[in-house]
Amino acid sequence: MPSVSGLENAVAAETNLSHVDGLAGELIIAGYPLEELAPNATYEQSLYLLWHGQLPDAQQLKDFSDQIKSLQQLPDVAMYVLEQAAAKSLPTMDALRMAVSTLSVTDPAPEDNSLESNRARAIQLVAKAPVIVGNYWRMKNGQAALEPKEELSQAGQFLYLIHGEVPDPEFVRALDTYWSTIIDHGLNASTFTARVITSTESDMFSAITGAIGALKGPLHGGAPGPALDMVFEIGKPENAEAYIRNMFDNGERLMGFGHRVYKVRDPRADVLAQASERLFDKAGDRSLYELALAVEKTALRLLEEYKPGRNLQTNVEFYTALVLHGIGLKSEIFSSVFAVGRIGGWAAHVLEQMENNRLIRPKSEYVGPTGRTWGAT
Ligand code: ACO
């Protein structure tokens, strides 16, 4: 039975995109187990798979990648918004949300809400999102925006903009794995938001703008930054127990642990743990990775002690933090990097909803007062 609170266990859509089995700890993306797809696919391949239902052949992949590359230039209106946001040092998620919303201004057919027009909007969004976040990061940190480099992949382009140099292929591989891991995940809060907006016959830009807003919160996409901050603050494995007990005593939640659907370990955590281990091995310093493992072990033991029977396990965000730190990103930008990868999944859901739409409109149960009389105090 669905629970009224938080719509737990309610089924609100049929999808061909991904299947989450929270008891078996399995995630299937368009037929592929996550463990098969994420370590091997580029982001472009995962995106094509979601949008077309099958992996591309070499020519299809080239055409798809070329199309994305031809759309990376940001319109002036988006650059203006980013400059204003940077002047106020606004969070990157806010800048992304506002810049995405401006893309309506340069839309060639703003009144046309056909599937075809929205497919074209989806490609625009995917092409521009890494450039928005990458260049916003530069502007916010007092650096000039860079022109995207035509020859780079989506992951390569993003890392180039952030670091100002063509990235190490290992870093690109790690980001492709990360984005392929998080590209889609059933009817999570942001994807649900995108589908609800779409169900009113609204457009792709509106749905993605709303989804970014939903992802921003710390209970959803905002967790990896605080998860990494916690590991750094703990500093040494022997500090973990006291630090975490103190958090519980103050009624705080451990970021990167617990999940509405997974009652066993989130399979995305394993894929990203392996990706981060490779990065730290290559860098020749495993100390942060070893510390994170020790923190995780202590956290799981104390979660069981403080919240017995709730089955609170490591979620995707804990190892997201390590992968993104390993490729040289700061915790402040983590949620936006998540959003850039998830835009592909949101867009796939928007198109799927459009193809077979019915207004999403649940009921509420009124529990307020009744029988009041106008004028009576
Ligand atoms: N730390 C401490 N306690 C927790 C945690 C946590 N991370 N997660 C859940 N609990 C506790 C709650 O306090 C509650 O305890 P109670 O029954 O004594 O009141 C119990 O477990 C159940 O919690 P709910 O909030 O009902 O569980 P829900 O399914 O709504 O929450 C959520 C899922 C929001 C992810 C939660 O586990 C959480 O807040 N985790 C930390 C934030 C986080 O990592 N978010 C990223 C999720 S992954 C993603 O969105 C991509």
CSV table of C-alpha atoms and ligand atoms in Angstrom, one decimal:
chain,number,residue,atom,x,y,z
A,1,MET,CA,0.0,0.0,0.0
A,2,PRO,CA,1.3,3.5,-0.8
A,3,SER,CA,2.0,5.6,2.2
A,4,VAL,CA,0.5,9.1,2.0
A,5,SER,CA,3.6,10.6,3.5
A,6,GLY,CA,6.2,10.9,0.7
A,7,LEU,CA,4.2,8.8,-1.7
A,8,GLU,CA,6.3,5.8,-0.6
A,9,ASN,CA,5.8,2.7,-2.8
A,10,ALA,CA,3.3,4.6,-5.1
A,11,VAL,CA,3.8,3.7,-8.8
A,12,ALA,CA,3.2,6.9,-10.9
A,13,ALA,CA,4.6,6.0,-14.3
A,14,GLU,CA,5.5,3.2,-16.6
A,15,THR,CA,8.9,3.5,-18.2
A,16,ASN,CA,11.3,1.8,-20.6
A,17,LEU,CA,14.2,3.8,-19.2
A,18,SER,CA,15.5,2.3,-16.0
A,19,HIS,CA,14.5,-0.3,-13.4
A,20,VAL,CA,15.4,0.1,-9.7
A,21,ASP,CA,15.1,-3.0,-7.5
A,22,GLY,CA,15.6,-1.7,-4.0
A,23,LEU,CA,15.6,-5.1,-2.3
A,24,ALA,CA,18.0,-6.9,-4.7
A,25,GLY,CA,20.2,-3.7,-5.0
A,26,GLU,CA,19.9,-3.7,-8.8
A,27,LEU,CA,19.7,-0.9,-11.3
A,28,ILE,CA,19.0,-1.7,-15.0
A,29,ILE,CA,19.4,1.1,-17.6
A,30,ALA,CA,17.5,0.4,-20.8
A,31,GLY,CA,18.1,-3.3,-20.4
A,32,TYR,CA,21.8,-3.1,-19.3
A,33,PRO,CA,22.8,-3.8,-15.7
A,34,LEU,CA,24.6,-0.7,-14.4
A,35,GLU,CA,27.8,-2.7,-13.7
A,36,GLU,CA,28.0,-3.5,-17.4
A,37,LEU,CA,27.2,-0.1,-18.8
A,38,ALA,CA,28.8,2.5,-16.6
A,39,PRO,CA,32.5,1.4,-16.6
A,40,ASN,CA,32.4,1.0,-20.4
A,41,ALA,CA,30.1,3.6,-22.0
A,42,THR,CA,30.8,7.2,-22.7
A,43,TYR,CA,28.1,9.7,-21.7
A,44,GLU,CA,27.1,10.1,-25.3
A,45,GLN,CA,26.6,6.3,-25.6
A,46,SER,CA,24.5,6.2,-22.5
A,47,LEU,CA,22.5,9.1,-23.6
A,48,TYR,CA,21.8,7.6,-27.1
A,49,LEU,CA,20.8,4.4,-25.4
A,50,LEU,CA,18.2,6.1,-23.3
A,51,TRP,CA,16.9,8.3,-26.1
A,52,HIS,CA,16.8,5.6,-28.8
A,53,GLY,CA,16.4,2.4,-26.8
A,54,GLN,CA,19.6,0.9,-28.1
A,55,LEU,CA,23.3,1.6,-28.2
A,56,PRO,CA,24.6,3.5,-31.3
A,57,ASP,CA,26.8,2.0,-34.0
A,58,ALA,CA,30.0,3.9,-34.8
A,59,GLN,CA,28.3,6.1,-37.4
A,60,GLN,CA,25.3,6.9,-35.3
A,61,LEU,CA,27.6,7.8,-32.4
A,62,LYS,CA,29.6,10.1,-34.6
A,63,ASP,CA,26.6,11.8,-36.0
A,64,PHE,CA,25.0,12.2,-32.5
A,65,SER,CA,28.2,13.5,-31.0
A,66,ASP,CA,28.7,16.0,-33.9
A,67,GLN,CA,25.2,17.3,-33.5
A,68,ILE,CA,25.8,17.9,-29.8
A,69,LYS,CA,29.1,19.6,-30.5
A,70,SER,CA,27.5,22.0,-33.0
A,71,LEU,CA,25.2,23.3,-30.3
A,72,GLN,CA,27.5,24.1,-27.4
A,73,GLN,CA,27.7,27.8,-28.0
A,74,LEU,CA,25.8,29.7,-25.3
A,75,PRO,CA,23.4,32.5,-26.3
A,76,ASP,CA,24.2,36.1,-25.1
A,77,VAL,CA,21.2,36.1,-22.8
A,78,ALA,CA,22.6,33.0,-21.0
A,79,MET,CA,26.0,34.6,-20.7
A,80,TYR,CA,24.4,37.8,-19.3
A,81,VAL,CA,22.6,35.8,-16.6
A,82,LEU,CA,25.7,33.9,-15.7
A,83,GLU,CA,27.7,37.1,-15.4
A,84,GLN,CA,25.0,38.6,-13.1
A,85,ALA,CA,24.9,35.4,-11.0
A,86,ALA,CA,28.8,35.3,-10.8
A,87,ALA,CA,28.9,38.9,-9.6
A,88,LYS,CA,26.7,37.8,-6.6
A,89,SER,CA,28.6,34.5,-6.3
A,90,LEU,CA,25.3,32.6,-6.4
A,91,PRO,CA,25.4,28.8,-6.0
A,92,THR,CA,26.1,26.9,-9.3
A,93,MET,CA,22.8,25.1,-9.1
A,94,ASP,CA,21.0,28.5,-9.2
A,95,ALA,CA,23.1,29.7,-12.1
A,96,LEU,CA,22.3,26.5,-14.0
A,97,ARG,CA,18.6,26.7,-13.3
A,98,MET,CA,18.4,30.3,-14.5
A,99,ALA,CA,20.6,29.8,-17.6
A,100,VAL,CA,18.7,26.8,-18.7
A,101,SER,CA,15.5,28.8,-18.5
A,102,THR,CA,16.9,31.5,-20.8
A,103,LEU,CA,17.2,29.0,-23.7
A,104,SER,CA,13.6,29.7,-24.6
A,105,VAL,CA,14.8,33.1,-25.8
A,106,THR,CA,16.7,31.6,-28.7
A,107,ASP,CA,14.4,28.7,-29.3
A,108,PRO,CA,13.6,28.7,-33.1
A,109,ALA,CA,9.9,27.7,-32.5
A,110,PRO,CA,8.8,28.7,-29.0
A,111,GLU,CA,5.1,28.2,-29.7
A,112,ASP,CA,5.7,24.7,-31.2
A,113,ASN,CA,5.3,22.1,-28.4
A,114,SER,CA,5.5,19.1,-30.7
A,115,LEU,CA,7.6,16.0,-29.8
A,116,GLU,CA,10.0,17.0,-32.6
A,117,SER,CA,10.5,20.5,-31.1
A,118,ASN,CA,11.1,19.1,-27.7
A,119,ARG,CA,13.6,16.5,-29.0
A,120,ALA,CA,15.5,19.5,-30.5
A,121,ARG,CA,15.3,21.2,-27.1
A,122,ALA,CA,16.7,18.1,-25.4
A,123,ILE,CA,19.8,18.2,-27.6
A,124,GLN,CA,20.2,21.9,-27.0
A,125,LEU,CA,20.1,21.3,-23.2
A,126,VAL,CA,22.5,18.4,-23.2
A,127,ALA,CA,25.0,20.3,-25.4
A,128,LYS,CA,24.9,23.5,-23.4
A,129,ALA,CA,24.6,22.3,-19.8
A,130,PRO,CA,28.3,21.4,-19.4
A,131,VAL,CA,29.3,24.7,-20.9
A,132,ILE,CA,27.0,26.6,-18.6
A,133,VAL,CA,28.3,24.9,-15.5
A,134,GLY,CA,32.0,24.9,-16.7
A,135,ASN,CA,32.0,28.5,-17.7
A,136,TYR,CA,30.0,29.7,-14.7
A,137,TRP,CA,32.6,28.1,-12.4
A,138,ARG,CA,35.3,30.0,-14.2
A,139,MET,CA,33.4,33.3,-14.0
A,140,LYS,CA,32.6,32.8,-10.4
A,141,ASN,CA,36.2,32.3,-9.7
A,142,GLY,CA,37.3,35.4,-11.5
A,143,GLN,CA,38.4,33.7,-14.8
A,144,ALA,CA,37.3,34.5,-18.3
A,145,ALA,CA,34.9,32.1,-20.0
A,146,LEU,CA,36.4,29.8,-22.6
A,147,GLU,CA,35.2,28.8,-26.0
A,148,PRO,CA,34.3,25.1,-26.1
A,149,LYS,CA,36.8,23.0,-28.0
A,150,GLU,CA,35.1,21.2,-30.9
A,151,GLU,CA,37.2,18.0,-30.7
A,152,LEU,CA,36.3,17.2,-27.0
A,153,SER,CA,33.6,14.9,-25.8
A,154,GLN,CA,31.0,16.1,-23.3
A,155,ALA,CA,33.0,14.9,-20.3
A,156,GLY,CA,36.3,16.2,-21.9
A,157,GLN,CA,34.7,19.6,-22.6
A,158,PHE,CA,33.4,20.0,-19.1
A,159,LEU,CA,36.7,19.2,-17.5
A,160,TYR,CA,38.5,21.4,-20.0
A,161,LEU,CA,36.3,24.4,-19.0
A,162,ILE,CA,36.8,23.8,-15.3
A,163,HIS,CA,40.6,23.2,-15.4
A,164,GLY,CA,41.5,25.3,-18.4
A,165,GLU,CA,43.5,22.5,-20.0
A,166,VAL,CA,42.7,19.4,-22.1
A,167,PRO,CA,42.0,16.8,-19.4
A,168,ASP,CA,43.8,13.5,-18.6
A,169,PRO,CA,41.9,10.7,-20.4
A,170,GLU,CA,41.6,8.9,-17.0
A,171,PHE,CA,39.6,11.8,-15.7
A,172,VAL,CA,37.4,11.8,-18.7
A,173,ARG,CA,36.8,8.1,-18.3
A,174,ALA,CA,35.9,8.6,-14.6
A,175,LEU,CA,33.4,11.4,-15.5
A,176,ASP,CA,31.9,9.3,-18.3
A,177,THR,CA,31.4,6.5,-15.7
A,178,TYR,CA,29.9,8.9,-13.2
A,179,TRP,CA,27.5,10.4,-15.7
A,180,SER,CA,26.5,7.0,-17.1
A,181,THR,CA,25.9,5.8,-13.5
A,182,ILE,CA,23.6,8.7,-12.6
A,183,ILE,CA,21.9,9.3,-15.9
A,184,ASP,CA,18.6,7.8,-14.9
A,185,HIS,CA,17.2,6.3,-11.7
A,186,GLY,CA,13.5,5.5,-11.8
A,187,LEU,CA,11.0,8.0,-10.5
A,188,ASN,CA,13.2,10.0,-8.1
A,189,ALA,CA,12.0,13.4,-6.9
A,190,SER,CA,13.5,15.4,-9.7
A,191,THR,CA,12.4,13.1,-12.5
A,192,PHE,CA,8.9,13.0,-11.0
A,193,THR,CA,9.0,16.8,-11.0
A,194,ALA,CA,9.9,16.8,-14.7
A,195,ARG,CA,7.1,14.3,-15.6
A,196,VAL,CA,4.5,16.3,-13.6
A,197,ILE,CA,5.4,19.5,-15.4
A,198,THR,CA,5.3,17.7,-18.7
A,199,SER,CA,2.0,16.2,-18.0
A,200,THR,CA,0.3,19.6,-18.1
A,201,GLU,CA,1.5,19.8,-21.7
A,202,SER,CA,4.2,22.3,-20.7
A,203,ASP,CA,7.6,22.2,-22.6
A,204,MET,CA,11.0,20.7,-22.2
A,205,PHE,CA,12.8,23.8,-20.9
A,206,SER,CA,10.1,24.3,-18.1
A,207,ALA,CA,10.4,20.6,-17.1
A,208,ILE,CA,14.2,20.6,-16.9
A,209,THR,CA,14.2,23.9,-15.0
A,210,GLY,CA,11.8,22.5,-12.4
A,211,ALA,CA,13.8,19.3,-12.1
A,212,ILE,CA,17.0,21.2,-11.4
A,213,GLY,CA,15.1,23.0,-8.6
A,214,ALA,CA,14.1,19.6,-7.2
A,215,LEU,CA,17.6,18.1,-7.4
A,216,LYS,CA,19.1,21.0,-5.5
A,217,GLY,CA,17.9,20.0,-2.0
A,218,PRO,CA,20.2,18.2,0.4
A,219,LEU,CA,17.9,15.1,0.6
A,220,HIS,CA,18.4,14.5,-3.1
A,221,GLY,CA,21.3,15.9,-5.2
A,222,GLY,CA,22.8,18.2,-2.6
A,223,ALA,CA,24.3,15.4,-0.5
A,224,PRO,CA,27.7,14.7,-2.0
A,225,GLY,CA,29.3,18.0,-1.0
A,226,PRO,CA,28.4,17.6,2.7
A,227,ALA,CA,29.4,13.9,2.5
A,228,LEU,CA,32.9,14.9,1.4
A,229,ASP,CA,33.1,17.7,3.9
A,230,MET,CA,32.3,15.2,6.6
A,231,VAL,CA,35.1,12.9,5.6
A,232,PHE,CA,37.6,15.8,5.6
A,233,GLU,CA,36.4,17.0,9.0
A,234,ILE,CA,36.8,13.5,10.4
A,235,GLY,CA,40.3,13.6,9.1
A,236,LYS,CA,41.5,10.3,10.7
A,237,PRO,CA,39.7,6.9,10.9
A,238,GLU,CA,40.0,7.0,14.7
A,239,ASN,CA,37.9,10.2,14.9
A,240,ALA,CA,35.0,8.7,12.9
A,241,GLU,CA,33.1,7.2,15.8
A,242,ALA,CA,33.0,10.3,18.1
A,243,TYR,CA,32.2,12.5,15.1
A,244,ILE,CA,29.3,10.5,13.9
A,245,ARG,CA,27.9,9.8,17.4
A,246,ASN,CA,28.0,13.5,17.9
A,247,MET,CA,26.0,14.0,14.7
A,248,PHE,CA,23.3,11.5,15.8
A,249,ASP,CA,23.2,13.1,19.3
A,250,ASN,CA,22.4,16.4,17.6
A,251,GLY,CA,19.7,14.8,15.5
A,252,GLU,CA,21.6,15.3,12.2
A,253,ARG,CA,21.5,12.9,9.2
A,254,LEU,CA,24.6,11.4,7.6
A,255,MET,CA,24.8,12.6,4.1
A,256,GLY,CA,25.5,9.8,1.6
A,257,PHE,CA,23.5,7.2,3.6
A,258,GLY,CA,19.9,6.0,3.4
A,259,HIS,CA,17.6,5.8,0.5
A,260,ARG,CA,13.9,5.7,-0.1
A,261,VAL,CA,14.1,2.7,-2.4
A,262,TYR,CA,17.3,0.8,-1.6
A,263,LYS,CA,17.1,-1.3,1.5
A,264,VAL,CA,20.5,-2.8,0.6
A,265,ARG,CA,23.6,-1.2,-0.7
A,266,ASP,CA,23.0,1.2,-3.6
A,267,PRO,CA,24.6,-0.5,-6.7
A,268,ARG,CA,25.8,2.8,-7.9
A,269,ALA,CA,28.0,3.1,-4.8
A,270,ASP,CA,30.0,0.0,-5.8
A,271,VAL,CA,30.5,1.2,-9.4
A,272,LEU,CA,31.7,4.6,-8.2
A,273,ALA,CA,33.8,3.1,-5.4
A,274,GLN,CA,35.7,1.2,-8.0
A,275,ALA,CA,36.1,4.3,-10.2
A,276,SER,CA,37.4,6.3,-7.3
A,277,GLU,CA,39.8,3.6,-6.3
A,278,ARG,CA,41.3,3.7,-9.8
A,279,LEU,CA,41.7,7.4,-9.6
A,280,PHE,CA,43.4,7.4,-6.3
A,281,ASP,CA,45.7,4.5,-7.3
A,282,LYS,CA,46.7,6.4,-10.4
A,283,ALA,CA,47.4,9.6,-8.3
A,284,GLY,CA,49.6,7.4,-6.1
A,285,ASP,CA,47.9,8.4,-2.9
A,286,ARG,CA,45.2,6.2,-1.5
A,287,SER,CA,44.9,8.0,1.9
A,288,LEU,CA,41.5,9.8,1.2
A,289,TYR,CA,40.1,6.6,-0.3
A,290,GLU,CA,41.2,4.5,2.7
A,291,LEU,CA,39.8,7.2,5.1
A,292,ALA,CA,36.4,7.1,3.3
A,293,LEU,CA,36.3,3.3,3.6
A,294,ALA,CA,36.9,3.6,7.3
A,295,VAL,CA,34.3,6.3,7.7
A,296,GLU,CA,31.8,4.3,5.7
A,297,LYS,CA,32.4,1.2,7.9
A,298,THR,CA,31.9,3.2,11.1
A,299,ALA,CA,28.8,5.0,9.7
A,300,LEU,CA,27.1,1.7,8.8
A,301,ARG,CA,27.7,0.2,12.2
A,302,LEU,CA,26.4,3.3,14.0
A,303,LEU,CA,23.4,3.7,11.7
A,304,GLU,CA,22.4,0.2,12.7
A,305,GLU,CA,22.9,1.0,16.3
A,306,TYR,CA,21.0,4.3,16.3
A,307,LYS,CA,18.4,3.4,13.7
A,308,PRO,CA,18.0,-0.4,14.1
A,309,GLY,CA,15.9,-2.1,11.4
A,310,ARG,CA,15.8,0.9,9.1
A,311,ASN,CA,18.4,-0.8,6.7
A,312,LEU,CA,20.2,2.5,6.1
A,313,GLN,CA,23.0,1.8,3.6
A,314,THR,CA,25.6,3.7,1.6
A,315,ASN,CA,23.9,5.6,-1.2
A,316,VAL,CA,25.3,6.9,-4.5
A,317,GLU,CA,26.3,10.3,-3.1
A,318,PHE,CA,29.0,9.0,-0.8
A,319,TYR,CA,31.3,7.7,-3.6
A,320,THR,CA,30.1,10.4,-6.0
A,321,ALA,CA,32.0,12.7,-3.7
A,322,LEU,CA,35.2,10.7,-4.0
A,323,VAL,CA,35.1,10.4,-7.8
A,324,LEU,CA,34.4,14.1,-8.3
A,325,HIS,CA,37.1,15.1,-5.8
A,326,GLY,CA,39.4,12.6,-7.6
A,327,ILE,CA,39.0,14.5,-10.9
A,328,GLY,CA,39.8,17.8,-9.2
A,329,LEU,CA,36.4,19.3,-8.6
A,330,LYS,CA,35.4,21.2,-5.5
A,331,SER,CA,32.5,20.1,-3.4
A,332,GLU,CA,30.5,23.3,-4.1
A,333,ILE,CA,30.0,22.2,-7.7
A,334,PHE,CA,29.1,18.6,-7.1
A,335,SER,CA,25.3,19.0,-7.3
A,336,SER,CA,25.6,20.8,-10.6
A,337,VAL,CA,27.8,18.1,-12.1
A,338,PHE,CA,25.1,15.6,-11.1
A,339,ALA,CA,22.5,17.8,-12.7
A,340,VAL,CA,24.5,18.0,-16.0
A,341,GLY,CA,24.6,14.2,-16.3
A,342,ARG,CA,20.9,13.8,-15.1
A,343,ILE,CA,19.6,16.2,-17.7
A,344,GLY,CA,19.9,13.4,-20.3
A,345,GLY,CA,17.6,11.2,-18.1
A,346,TRP,CA,15.1,13.9,-17.3
A,347,ALA,CA,14.8,14.7,-21.0
A,348,ALA,CA,14.2,11.0,-21.8
A,349,HIS,CA,11.4,11.0,-19.2
A,350,VAL,CA,9.9,14.2,-20.6
A,351,LEU,CA,9.8,12.7,-24.1
A,352,GLU,CA,8.4,9.4,-22.8
A,353,GLN,CA,5.7,11.3,-20.8
A,354,MET,CA,4.8,13.3,-23.9
A,355,GLU,CA,4.5,10.2,-26.1
A,356,ASN,CA,1.8,8.8,-23.8
A,357,ASN,CA,0.5,11.6,-21.7
A,358,ARG,CA,-2.1,11.9,-19.1
A,359,LEU,CA,-2.2,14.7,-16.5
A,360,ILE,CA,-0.6,13.6,-13.2
A,361,ARG,CA,-2.9,14.8,-10.5
A,362,PRO,CA,-3.0,12.9,-7.2
A,363,LYS,CA,-5.5,13.8,-4.5
A,364,SER,CA,-4.8,15.2,-1.0
A,365,GLU,CA,-6.7,14.2,2.1
A,366,TYR,CA,-8.1,17.2,3.9
A,367,VAL,CA,-7.4,17.0,7.7
A,368,GLY,CA,-8.1,20.7,8.5
A,369,PRO,CA,-11.0,22.2,10.4
A,370,THR,CA,-14.6,22.2,9.0
A,371,GLY,CA,-17.9,24.0,9.8
A,372,ARG,CA,-16.4,27.5,10.3
A,373,THR,CA,-18.8,30.4,10.0
A,374,TRP,CA,-17.9,33.7,8.2
A,375,GLY,CA,-17.7,36.6,10.8
A,376,ALA,CA,-17.4,34.4,13.8
A,377,THR,CA,-14.1,34.7,15.7
B,1,ACO,N1,21.2,9.5,8.7
B,1,ACO,C1,20.6,9.3,9.8
B,1,ACO,N2,19.3,8.9,9.9
B,1,ACO,C2,18.7,8.6,8.8
B,1,ACO,C3,19.3,8.8,7.5
B,1,ACO,C4,20.6,9.3,7.5
B,1,ACO,N3,21.2,9.5,6.4
B,1,ACO,N4,18.4,8.5,6.6
B,1,ACO,C5,17.3,8.1,7.2
B,1,ACO,N5,17.4,8.2,8.5
B,1,ACO,C6,16.5,7.8,9.5
B,1,ACO,C7,15.4,8.9,9.8
B,1,ACO,O1,15.8,9.8,10.7
B,1,ACO,C8,14.2,8.1,10.2
B,1,ACO,O2,14.4,7.7,11.5
B,1,ACO,P1,13.1,7.6,12.5
B,1,ACO,O3,12.3,6.5,11.9
B,1,ACO,O4,13.7,7.3,13.8
B,1,ACO,O5,12.4,8.9,12.4
B,1,ACO,C9,14.4,6.8,9.4
B,1,ACO,O6,15.8,6.7,9.1
B,1,ACO,C10,13.6,6.8,8.1
B,1,ACO,O7,13.9,8.0,7.4
B,1,ACO,P2,13.0,8.7,6.3
B,1,ACO,O8,13.3,10.2,6.3
B,1,ACO,O9,11.5,8.4,6.6
B,1,ACO,O10,13.4,7.9,5.0
B,1,ACO,P3,13.2,8.5,3.6
B,1,ACO,O11,13.0,7.3,2.7
B,1,ACO,O12,12.1,9.5,3.5
B,1,ACO,O13,14.6,9.2,3.3
B,1,ACO,C11,16.6,9.9,2.4
B,1,ACO,C12,15.4,8.9,2.3
B,1,ACO,C13,15.9,11.3,2.2
B,1,ACO,C14,17.6,9.7,1.2
B,1,ACO,C15,17.3,9.8,3.7
B,1,ACO,O14,17.8,8.5,3.9
B,1,ACO,C16,18.3,10.9,3.9
B,1,ACO,O15,18.0,12.0,4.4
B,1,ACO,N6,19.6,10.6,3.6
B,1,ACO,C17,20.7,11.6,3.7
B,1,ACO,C18,20.7,12.5,2.5
B,1,ACO,C19,21.2,11.8,1.3
B,1,ACO,O16,22.2,11.1,1.3
B,1,ACO,N7,20.5,12.0,0.1
B,1,ACO,C20,20.9,11.5,-1.2
B,1,ACO,C21,20.0,10.3,-1.6
B,1,ACO,S1,20.4,9.6,-3.1
B,1,ACO,C22,19.8,10.7,-4.3
B,1,ACO,O17,18.8,11.4,-4.1
B,1,ACO,C23,20.5,10.8,-5.5
